Amino acid sequence: MKAVLLGSGELGKEVAIELARLGVDVVAVDRYAGAPAMHVTPFHKIIDMTDADAIRYLLIEEEPDLVIPEIEAIATSVLVDLERDFPVVPSARAVHLTMNREGIRRLVAEELQLPTSPYCFVDSPEEMREAARSIGLPCVVKPVMSSSGKGQSVLRDMNQVDEAWRYALEGARGKSVRCIVEGFVNFDAEITLLTVQHSGGITFFDPIYHLQIDGDYAESWMDLPGETIEQAQDLAQKVVKALGGWGLFGVELFLVGDEVIFSEVSPRPHDTGLVTMAAGDISEFAAHARAVLGIPVPPPQRFPQAVASVPIKVRGKGRPILTGLDEACRVDSSVQVRDFGKPYVDGERRIAVVVARGASSEDARRLAHRAASKIDVMLVD
Ligand SMILES: Nc1ncnc2c1ncn2[C@@H]1O[C@H](COP(=O)(O)OP(=O)(O)OP(=O)(O)O)[C@@H](O)[C@H]1O
Ligand SMILES: [Mg+2]
């Protein structure tokens, strides 16, 4: 069995490890050499994954049994065209619809009629102004194609429209200038509900709560399901069924009082789900690997304690070298560190994650933060 992994970052690395454990030959693909997943598999390819011809050529050359997209920035229309010959997981439709905010928002809000924030799609600053007027301030502006908060801003004043438009265009992936304007959801909490669609049905992990700073996750923790869990699971189940295919999905939801509102979904493991590496018997990566291979995924069994994760980020230029791992692990016996092994950073990048367990979520979060504070990062040439 041979799988082509499109995207070889830290999440892809863990998926590659889990697939290798199940006997799959993984070809790790990315646009640069030495990407995290390339450290754990002997087969690598370096291509521009936004180039449709490059993807087509790669698939014809490699003839994989499975294509596993691990990032959004892929020429997904080729995957749709070639899916008959090269099966895509969870499905080419899921990957294609979710790489553009318009595809997934229209499916969830208009076809499935599930609750989302109010929204409009706009193609100019004038349309943005009109949308903000009709939705009401504050509202959130995002390019339809972007991730990790790139190009995203909150509009609190009509005078900010031109700036929000410029910022969105700068952060957009690809050539589209289209943006979504969303009503600002004043949520009590936001969660990722990891939902596995597999040969034996649908399985859920416990909800993962998270804090985002500038559109990027700053900590996540897994907690017991609250009263809205059935509503959340029902919504997540409808979304993954409509997207189709076997695999793990990260369904992002806002909790507002006793209401659950859909935000977005990744048809693959989620960064906030790194916390599952220390949560119980099966991580989100192992669940994804099993599901895509047609192996059933029983409900994950949790350790009795709560669990939290804190990513380690660095800003600057150079090869990151982590020190202080020993001190971090001495903070508590439950602490684990994963160095992603990124060969080079330029700008702000996430380079490692710390996970820890505690008697309560507060304890687990405190321990993970304390352990993270013991780690130093050097950037060398
Ligand atoms: N309509 C909204 N109301 C309030 N907050 C929002 C809204 N949309 C997004 N946010 C906040 O911004 C964060 C990032 O938004 P979103 O997930 O849509 O962007 P993204 O670029 O796809 O990020 P990622 O790739 O990290 O998931 C959300 O997790 C949430 O904290
Ligand atoms: Mg998100």
Short mmCIF file of C-alpha atoms and ligand atoms in Angstrom, two decimals:
data_model
loop_
_atom_site.label_atom_id
_atom_site.label_comp_id
_atom_site.label_asym_id
_atom_site.label_seq_id
_atom_site.Cartn_x
_atom_site.Cartn_y
_atom_site.Cartn_z
CA MET A 1 0.00 0.00 0.00
CA LYS A 2 1.40 3.36 -1.03
CA ALA A 3 0.14 6.78 0.07
CA VAL A 4 1.11 10.21 -1.18
CA LEU A 5 1.00 12.74 1.67
CA LEU A 6 0.39 16.22 0.27
CA GLY A 7 1.84 18.48 2.96
CA SER A 8 4.66 17.40 5.28
CA GLY A 9 4.33 19.70 8.29
CA GLU A 10 4.03 18.71 11.94
CA LEU A 11 0.56 17.23 11.55
CA GLY A 12 1.62 15.31 8.43
CA LYS A 13 4.63 13.96 10.32
CA GLU A 14 2.43 12.33 12.94
CA VAL A 15 0.09 10.94 10.25
CA ALA A 16 3.12 9.51 8.41
CA ILE A 17 4.32 7.79 11.60
CA GLU A 18 0.89 6.23 12.19
CA LEU A 19 0.58 5.08 8.56
CA ALA A 20 4.10 3.59 8.64
CA ARG A 21 3.10 1.64 11.77
CA LEU A 22 0.30 0.09 9.73
CA GLY A 23 2.67 -0.91 6.94
CA VAL A 24 1.98 1.90 4.47
CA ASP A 25 4.76 3.32 2.27
CA VAL A 26 4.35 7.08 2.59
CA VAL A 27 5.70 9.52 0.02
CA ALA A 28 6.09 12.83 1.89
CA VAL A 29 5.50 15.82 -0.39
CA ASP A 30 6.11 19.51 0.27
CA ARG A 31 7.55 22.58 -1.38
CA TYR A 32 10.82 22.44 0.56
CA ALA A 33 13.39 19.83 1.59
CA GLY A 34 13.64 18.61 5.18
CA ALA A 35 9.97 19.23 6.05
CA PRO A 36 8.90 17.48 9.30
CA ALA A 37 7.20 14.43 7.72
CA MET A 38 10.26 13.85 5.50
CA HIS A 39 12.24 12.93 8.64
CA VAL A 40 10.14 9.84 9.22
CA THR A 41 9.74 8.39 5.74
CA PRO A 42 12.40 7.44 3.16
CA PHE A 43 10.34 8.67 0.18
CA HIS A 44 10.13 12.42 -0.51
CA LYS A 45 9.06 14.68 -3.35
CA ILE A 46 9.49 18.44 -3.56
CA ILE A 47 6.89 20.18 -5.70
CA ASP A 48 4.67 23.27 -5.72
CA MET A 49 1.36 21.75 -4.60
CA THR A 50 -0.63 24.74 -5.87
CA ASP A 51 0.53 23.87 -9.41
CA ALA A 52 -2.10 21.61 -10.99
CA ASP A 53 0.32 20.12 -13.54
CA ALA A 54 2.88 19.34 -10.86
CA ILE A 55 0.25 17.43 -8.83
CA ARG A 56 -1.01 15.59 -11.92
CA TYR A 57 2.52 14.56 -12.92
CA LEU A 58 3.33 13.45 -9.37
CA LEU A 59 0.26 11.20 -9.13
CA ILE A 60 0.82 9.64 -12.55
CA GLU A 61 4.45 8.99 -11.68
CA GLU A 62 3.87 7.63 -8.17
CA GLU A 63 0.59 5.76 -8.79
CA PRO A 64 -0.46 5.89 -5.12
CA ASP A 65 -3.28 3.77 -3.67
CA LEU A 66 -4.27 6.76 -1.52
CA VAL A 67 -3.80 10.53 -1.73
CA ILE A 68 -3.78 12.19 1.70
CA PRO A 69 -4.00 16.00 1.62
CA GLU A 70 -2.53 17.46 4.81
CA ILE A 71 -2.80 21.15 4.02
CA GLU A 72 -5.36 23.41 2.33
CA ALA A 73 -3.08 25.06 -0.24
CA ILE A 74 -3.33 22.39 -2.95
CA ALA A 75 -4.62 22.53 -6.53
CA THR A 76 -7.64 20.48 -5.42
CA SER A 77 -9.46 20.53 -8.77
CA VAL A 78 -6.87 18.03 -10.08
CA LEU A 79 -7.66 15.75 -7.14
CA VAL A 80 -11.33 15.90 -8.14
CA ASP A 81 -10.43 15.09 -11.78
CA LEU A 82 -8.17 12.17 -10.92
CA GLU A 83 -10.05 10.72 -7.94
CA ARG A 84 -11.21 7.66 -9.89
CA ASP A 85 -7.65 6.55 -10.51
CA PHE A 86 -6.14 7.90 -7.30
CA PRO A 87 -8.57 7.84 -4.34
CA VAL A 88 -8.39 10.94 -2.16
CA VAL A 89 -9.10 10.90 1.58
CA PRO A 90 -11.49 11.61 3.11
CA SER A 91 -12.83 12.52 -0.41
CA ALA A 92 -11.86 14.93 -3.19
CA ARG A 93 -15.18 16.71 -2.59
CA ALA A 94 -14.39 17.29 1.11
CA VAL A 95 -10.91 18.58 0.33
CA HIS A 96 -12.09 20.78 -2.54
CA LEU A 97 -15.07 22.32 -0.68
CA THR A 98 -13.12 23.10 2.50
CA MET A 99 -10.12 24.76 0.84
CA ASN A 100 -12.37 27.72 0.00
CA ARG A 101 -14.53 29.33 2.70
CA GLU A 102 -17.28 29.90 0.16
CA GLY A 103 -17.64 26.20 -0.70
CA ILE A 104 -18.02 24.98 2.87
CA ARG A 105 -20.10 27.95 4.11
CA ARG A 106 -22.66 27.60 1.33
CA LEU A 107 -22.88 23.84 1.89
CA VAL A 108 -23.41 24.15 5.65
CA ALA A 109 -25.58 27.26 5.84
CA GLU A 110 -27.55 27.09 2.58
CA GLU A 111 -27.82 23.39 1.69
CA LEU A 112 -27.75 21.81 5.16
CA GLN A 113 -29.37 24.86 6.82
CA LEU A 114 -27.23 24.54 9.93
CA PRO A 115 -26.51 27.56 12.18
CA THR A 116 -23.50 29.75 11.25
CA SER A 117 -22.66 33.42 11.79
CA PRO A 118 -24.48 35.74 9.32
CA TYR A 119 -22.24 36.27 6.26
CA CYS A 120 -21.81 37.87 2.83
CA PHE A 121 -19.24 37.29 0.09
CA VAL A 122 -17.74 40.48 -1.32
CA ASP A 123 -15.47 41.33 -4.27
CA SER A 124 -14.64 45.00 -3.59
CA PRO A 125 -14.32 47.51 -0.72
CA GLU A 126 -17.71 48.97 -1.74
CA GLU A 127 -19.38 45.57 -1.38
CA MET A 128 -17.56 45.09 1.92
CA ARG A 129 -18.98 48.37 3.24
CA GLU A 130 -22.46 47.35 2.18
CA ALA A 131 -22.09 43.91 3.79
CA ALA A 132 -20.82 45.42 7.05
CA ARG A 133 -23.80 47.77 7.08
CA SER A 134 -26.31 44.98 6.57
CA ILE A 135 -24.66 42.49 9.00
CA GLY A 136 -23.79 45.15 11.59
CA LEU A 137 -20.49 45.93 13.37
CA PRO A 138 -18.31 44.40 14.58
CA CYS A 139 -17.75 41.85 11.85
CA VAL A 140 -14.90 39.59 10.79
CA VAL A 141 -13.29 39.85 7.35
CA LYS A 142 -11.40 36.89 5.85
CA PRO A 143 -10.11 36.11 2.35
CA VAL A 144 -12.05 33.09 1.06
CA MET A 145 -8.76 31.30 0.61
CA SER A 146 -6.46 31.58 3.62
CA SER A 147 -5.61 29.73 6.80
CA SER A 148 -3.99 30.32 10.21
CA GLY A 149 -5.70 33.70 10.45
CA LYS A 150 -3.86 35.14 7.44
CA GLY A 151 -5.55 38.29 6.06
CA GLN A 152 -8.20 38.12 8.80
CA SER A 153 -9.29 41.23 10.70
CA VAL A 154 -12.16 42.52 12.83
CA LEU A 155 -14.03 45.49 11.43
CA ARG A 156 -15.20 47.74 14.29
CA ASP A 157 -15.62 50.98 12.38
CA MET A 158 -16.69 51.75 8.80
CA ASN A 159 -13.44 53.75 8.39
CA GLN A 160 -11.50 50.48 8.62
CA VAL A 161 -13.00 48.98 5.45
CA ASP A 162 -10.20 49.99 3.05
CA GLU A 163 -7.54 48.76 5.45
CA ALA A 164 -9.38 45.45 6.03
CA TRP A 165 -9.67 44.98 2.26
CA ARG A 166 -5.94 45.63 1.73
CA TYR A 167 -4.98 43.34 4.61
CA ALA A 168 -7.22 40.57 3.28
CA LEU A 169 -5.66 40.78 -0.20
CA GLU A 170 -2.17 40.60 1.29
CA GLY A 171 -3.03 37.48 3.28
CA ALA A 172 -5.03 35.70 0.56
CA ARG A 173 -3.77 32.52 -1.03
CA GLY A 174 -3.95 32.41 -4.81
CA LYS A 175 -5.41 35.02 -7.11
CA SER A 176 -8.97 35.39 -5.78
CA VAL A 177 -9.84 38.77 -4.24
CA ARG A 178 -13.10 37.49 -2.79
CA CYS A 179 -13.66 37.85 0.96
CA ILE A 180 -16.24 36.65 3.43
CA VAL A 181 -17.67 39.17 5.88
CA GLU A 182 -19.03 37.36 8.96
CA GLY A 183 -21.02 38.69 11.87
CA PHE A 184 -18.85 38.68 15.01
CA VAL A 185 -19.89 35.79 17.27
CA ASN A 186 -19.52 36.72 20.92
CA PHE A 187 -18.91 33.12 21.95
CA ASP A 188 -18.55 31.73 25.48
CA ALA A 189 -16.07 29.16 24.18
CA GLU A 190 -14.86 27.65 20.95
CA ILE A 191 -14.17 23.96 20.46
CA THR A 192 -12.84 21.55 17.91
CA LEU A 193 -14.97 18.42 17.79
CA LEU A 194 -12.77 15.74 16.24
CA THR A 195 -15.18 13.57 14.28
CA VAL A 196 -14.06 10.32 12.67
CA GLN A 197 -16.07 8.92 9.79
CA HIS A 198 -14.91 5.32 9.31
CA SER A 199 -15.93 1.89 8.04
CA GLY A 200 -17.75 1.19 11.33
CA GLY A 201 -19.71 4.49 11.55
CA ILE A 202 -18.94 7.82 13.23
CA THR A 203 -16.85 8.29 16.39
CA PHE A 204 -16.20 11.47 18.38
CA PHE A 205 -13.33 12.56 20.59
CA ASP A 206 -14.20 14.62 23.66
CA PRO A 207 -14.38 18.33 22.82
CA ILE A 208 -11.15 20.29 22.57
CA TYR A 209 -11.39 23.86 23.87
CA HIS A 210 -8.89 26.35 22.51
CA LEU A 211 -7.66 29.92 22.67
CA GLN A 212 -6.66 31.66 19.46
CA ILE A 213 -4.36 34.66 19.26
CA ASP A 214 -4.21 36.44 15.89
CA GLY A 215 -6.01 33.51 14.28
CA ASP A 216 -3.42 30.97 15.46
CA TYR A 217 -3.91 28.57 18.34
CA ALA A 218 -2.15 29.50 21.58
CA GLU A 219 -3.35 26.60 23.77
CA SER A 220 -5.87 23.77 23.66
CA TRP A 221 -7.29 21.44 26.29
CA MET A 222 -9.62 18.50 26.22
CA ASP A 223 -12.48 18.49 28.66
CA LEU A 224 -15.53 16.45 29.49
CA PRO A 225 -18.48 17.08 27.18
CA GLY A 226 -20.81 19.87 28.36
CA GLU A 227 -24.60 20.03 28.03
CA THR A 228 -24.49 21.09 24.39
CA ILE A 229 -22.53 18.01 23.30
CA GLU A 230 -25.45 16.27 21.63
CA GLN A 231 -26.23 19.36 19.60
CA ALA A 232 -22.55 19.68 18.67
CA GLN A 233 -22.27 16.02 17.67
CA ASP A 234 -25.46 16.18 15.64
CA LEU A 235 -24.19 19.23 13.74
CA ALA A 236 -20.72 17.71 13.18
CA GLN A 237 -22.21 14.46 11.98
CA LYS A 238 -24.38 16.23 9.39
CA VAL A 239 -21.38 18.16 8.08
CA VAL A 240 -19.02 15.17 7.74
CA LYS A 241 -21.72 13.03 6.13
CA ALA A 242 -22.34 15.75 3.54
CA LEU A 243 -18.61 16.06 2.83
CA GLY A 244 -18.24 12.29 2.57
CA GLY A 245 -15.39 9.80 2.86
CA TRP A 246 -13.47 8.04 5.60
CA GLY A 247 -11.11 10.06 7.76
CA LEU A 248 -10.90 12.39 10.72
CA PHE A 249 -12.43 15.87 10.51
CA GLY A 250 -11.77 18.82 12.86
CA VAL A 251 -15.16 20.48 13.21
CA GLU A 252 -14.73 24.00 14.64
CA LEU A 253 -17.74 25.21 16.62
CA PHE A 254 -18.66 28.26 18.70
CA LEU A 255 -20.61 27.74 21.92
CA VAL A 256 -22.97 30.61 22.75
CA GLY A 257 -25.21 29.97 25.76
CA ASP A 258 -27.03 26.76 24.94
CA GLU A 259 -26.48 27.17 21.21
CA VAL A 260 -23.86 25.61 18.95
CA ILE A 261 -22.74 27.50 15.83
CA PHE A 262 -20.66 26.02 13.01
CA SER A 263 -17.44 27.91 12.17
CA GLU A 264 -15.37 25.78 9.78
CA VAL A 265 -14.02 22.25 9.30
CA SER A 266 -10.71 20.63 8.35
CA PRO A 267 -11.02 17.27 6.53
CA ARG A 268 -7.84 16.16 8.33
CA PRO A 269 -6.22 16.29 11.78
CA HIS A 270 -6.42 19.69 13.43
CA ASP A 271 -3.61 21.67 15.09
CA THR A 272 -5.61 22.07 18.34
CA GLY A 273 -5.87 18.25 18.31
CA LEU A 274 -2.12 17.90 19.00
CA VAL A 275 -3.41 17.58 22.58
CA THR A 276 -4.70 14.09 21.72
CA MET A 277 -1.09 12.83 21.73
CA ALA A 278 -1.29 12.67 25.53
CA ALA A 279 -5.04 12.27 26.03
CA GLY A 280 -5.61 8.51 25.87
CA ASP A 281 -5.23 5.36 23.83
CA ILE A 282 -5.52 6.84 20.35
CA SER A 283 -4.40 10.20 18.93
CA GLU A 284 -6.20 12.10 16.18
CA PHE A 285 -3.36 11.03 13.88
CA ALA A 286 -3.78 7.33 14.65
CA ALA A 287 -7.56 7.69 14.22
CA HIS A 288 -7.08 9.35 10.81
CA ALA A 289 -4.62 6.67 9.66
CA ARG A 290 -6.98 3.88 10.69
CA ALA A 291 -10.04 5.50 9.17
CA VAL A 292 -8.45 6.20 5.76
CA LEU A 293 -7.30 2.58 5.56
CA GLY A 294 -10.82 1.30 6.16
CA ILE A 295 -10.11 0.14 9.73
CA PRO A 296 -12.89 0.91 12.24
CA VAL A 297 -12.15 3.46 14.98
CA PRO A 298 -13.73 2.65 18.35
CA PRO A 299 -14.48 5.57 20.72
CA PRO A 300 -11.17 6.83 22.15
CA GLN A 301 -10.50 5.86 25.77
CA ARG A 302 -9.28 8.81 27.82
CA PHE A 303 -6.80 8.92 30.69
CA PRO A 304 -8.75 9.93 33.81
CA GLN A 305 -7.05 13.35 33.97
CA ALA A 306 -7.55 16.47 31.89
CA VAL A 307 -4.97 17.24 29.20
CA ALA A 308 -3.62 20.44 27.65
CA SER A 309 -1.24 21.53 24.87
CA VAL A 310 0.80 24.69 24.37
CA PRO A 311 2.62 25.30 21.07
CA ILE A 312 6.15 26.72 21.12
CA LYS A 313 6.55 29.51 18.59
CA VAL A 314 9.59 31.42 17.44
CA ARG A 315 10.04 34.61 15.45
CA GLY A 316 13.11 35.35 13.33
CA LYS A 317 15.31 33.69 10.74
CA GLY A 318 17.41 30.55 11.02
CA ARG A 319 17.41 26.90 12.03
CA PRO A 320 15.61 26.48 15.36
CA ILE A 321 17.34 24.53 18.11
CA LEU A 322 15.39 23.71 21.26
CA THR A 323 17.02 23.57 24.68
CA GLY A 324 15.59 22.97 28.14
CA LEU A 325 13.61 19.84 27.24
CA ASP A 326 14.91 18.12 30.38
CA GLU A 327 13.72 20.95 32.63
CA ALA A 328 10.37 21.07 30.84
CA CYS A 329 9.85 17.35 31.45
CA ARG A 330 10.82 17.73 35.11
CA VAL A 331 7.84 20.06 35.67
CA ASP A 332 5.57 17.00 35.82
CA SER A 333 5.80 13.32 34.97
CA SER A 334 2.99 13.72 32.42
CA VAL A 335 4.84 16.33 30.34
CA GLN A 336 5.86 15.40 26.79
CA VAL A 337 7.55 17.57 24.18
CA ARG A 338 7.45 17.13 20.41
CA ASP A 339 10.09 18.97 18.39
CA PHE A 340 8.70 19.25 14.86
CA GLY A 341 12.23 19.43 13.40
CA LYS A 342 11.56 22.34 11.08
CA PRO A 343 14.77 22.95 9.15
CA TYR A 344 14.42 26.72 8.91
CA VAL A 345 12.09 29.50 9.99
CA ASP A 346 11.59 32.91 8.45
CA GLY A 347 8.95 34.93 10.28
CA GLU A 348 6.81 33.52 13.08
CA ARG A 349 6.52 29.74 13.10
CA ARG A 350 5.30 27.02 15.41
CA ILE A 351 8.23 24.65 15.99
CA ALA A 352 7.23 22.34 18.85
CA VAL A 353 4.40 21.51 21.22
CA VAL A 354 4.21 20.68 24.92
CA VAL A 355 1.46 18.45 26.31
CA ALA A 356 0.65 17.76 29.96
CA ARG A 357 -2.07 16.19 32.10
CA GLY A 358 -3.53 17.42 35.37
CA ALA A 359 -6.36 16.78 37.84
CA SER A 360 -8.45 19.53 36.16
CA SER A 361 -8.19 21.47 32.88
CA GLU A 362 -6.80 24.40 34.85
CA ASP A 363 -4.07 22.17 36.31
CA ALA A 364 -3.21 20.65 32.94
CA ARG A 365 -3.06 24.10 31.29
CA ARG A 366 -0.90 25.49 34.09
CA LEU A 367 1.54 22.57 33.85
CA ALA A 368 1.75 22.78 30.05
CA HIS A 369 2.46 26.52 30.24
CA ARG A 370 5.04 26.08 32.97
CA ALA A 371 6.79 23.33 30.97
CA ALA A 372 6.67 25.46 27.80
CA SER A 373 8.30 28.35 29.68
CA LYS A 374 11.35 26.14 30.40
CA ILE A 375 12.07 25.69 26.70
CA ASP A 376 14.40 28.08 24.92
CA VAL A 377 14.82 28.34 21.19
CA MET A 378 18.02 29.40 19.44
CA LEU A 379 18.01 30.34 15.78
CA VAL A 380 21.29 29.45 14.05
CA ASP A 381 22.45 30.05 10.47
N1 LIG B 1 -17.37 35.16 13.01
C1 LIG B 1 -16.48 35.12 14.00
N2 LIG B 1 -16.80 35.67 15.22
C2 LIG B 1 -15.90 35.66 16.23
N3 LIG B 1 -14.67 35.14 16.15
C3 LIG B 1 -14.30 34.57 14.99
C4 LIG B 1 -15.19 34.53 13.86
N4 LIG B 1 -14.56 33.89 12.85
C5 LIG B 1 -13.33 33.56 13.33
N5 LIG B 1 -13.16 33.97 14.61
C6 LIG B 1 -11.96 33.75 15.45
O1 LIG B 1 -10.82 33.66 14.62
C7 LIG B 1 -10.26 32.33 14.68
C8 LIG B 1 -9.75 31.91 13.31
O2 LIG B 1 -10.84 31.89 12.38
P1 LIG B 1 -10.95 30.75 11.28
O3 LIG B 1 -10.86 29.43 11.93
O4 LIG B 1 -12.14 31.02 10.46
O5 LIG B 1 -9.64 31.11 10.43
P2 LIG B 1 -8.54 30.22 9.79
O6 LIG B 1 -7.65 31.18 9.08
O7 LIG B 1 -9.16 29.14 8.99
O8 LIG B 1 -7.76 29.64 11.01
P3 LIG B 1 -7.17 28.15 11.18
O9 LIG B 1 -6.57 27.79 9.87
O10 LIG B 1 -6.15 28.37 12.27
O11 LIG B 1 -8.30 27.30 11.63
C9 LIG B 1 -11.40 31.45 15.20
O12 LIG B 1 -10.89 30.28 15.81
C10 LIG B 1 -12.07 32.42 16.18
O13 LIG B 1 -11.34 32.51 17.39
MG MG B 2 -10.06 27.76 12.13
#
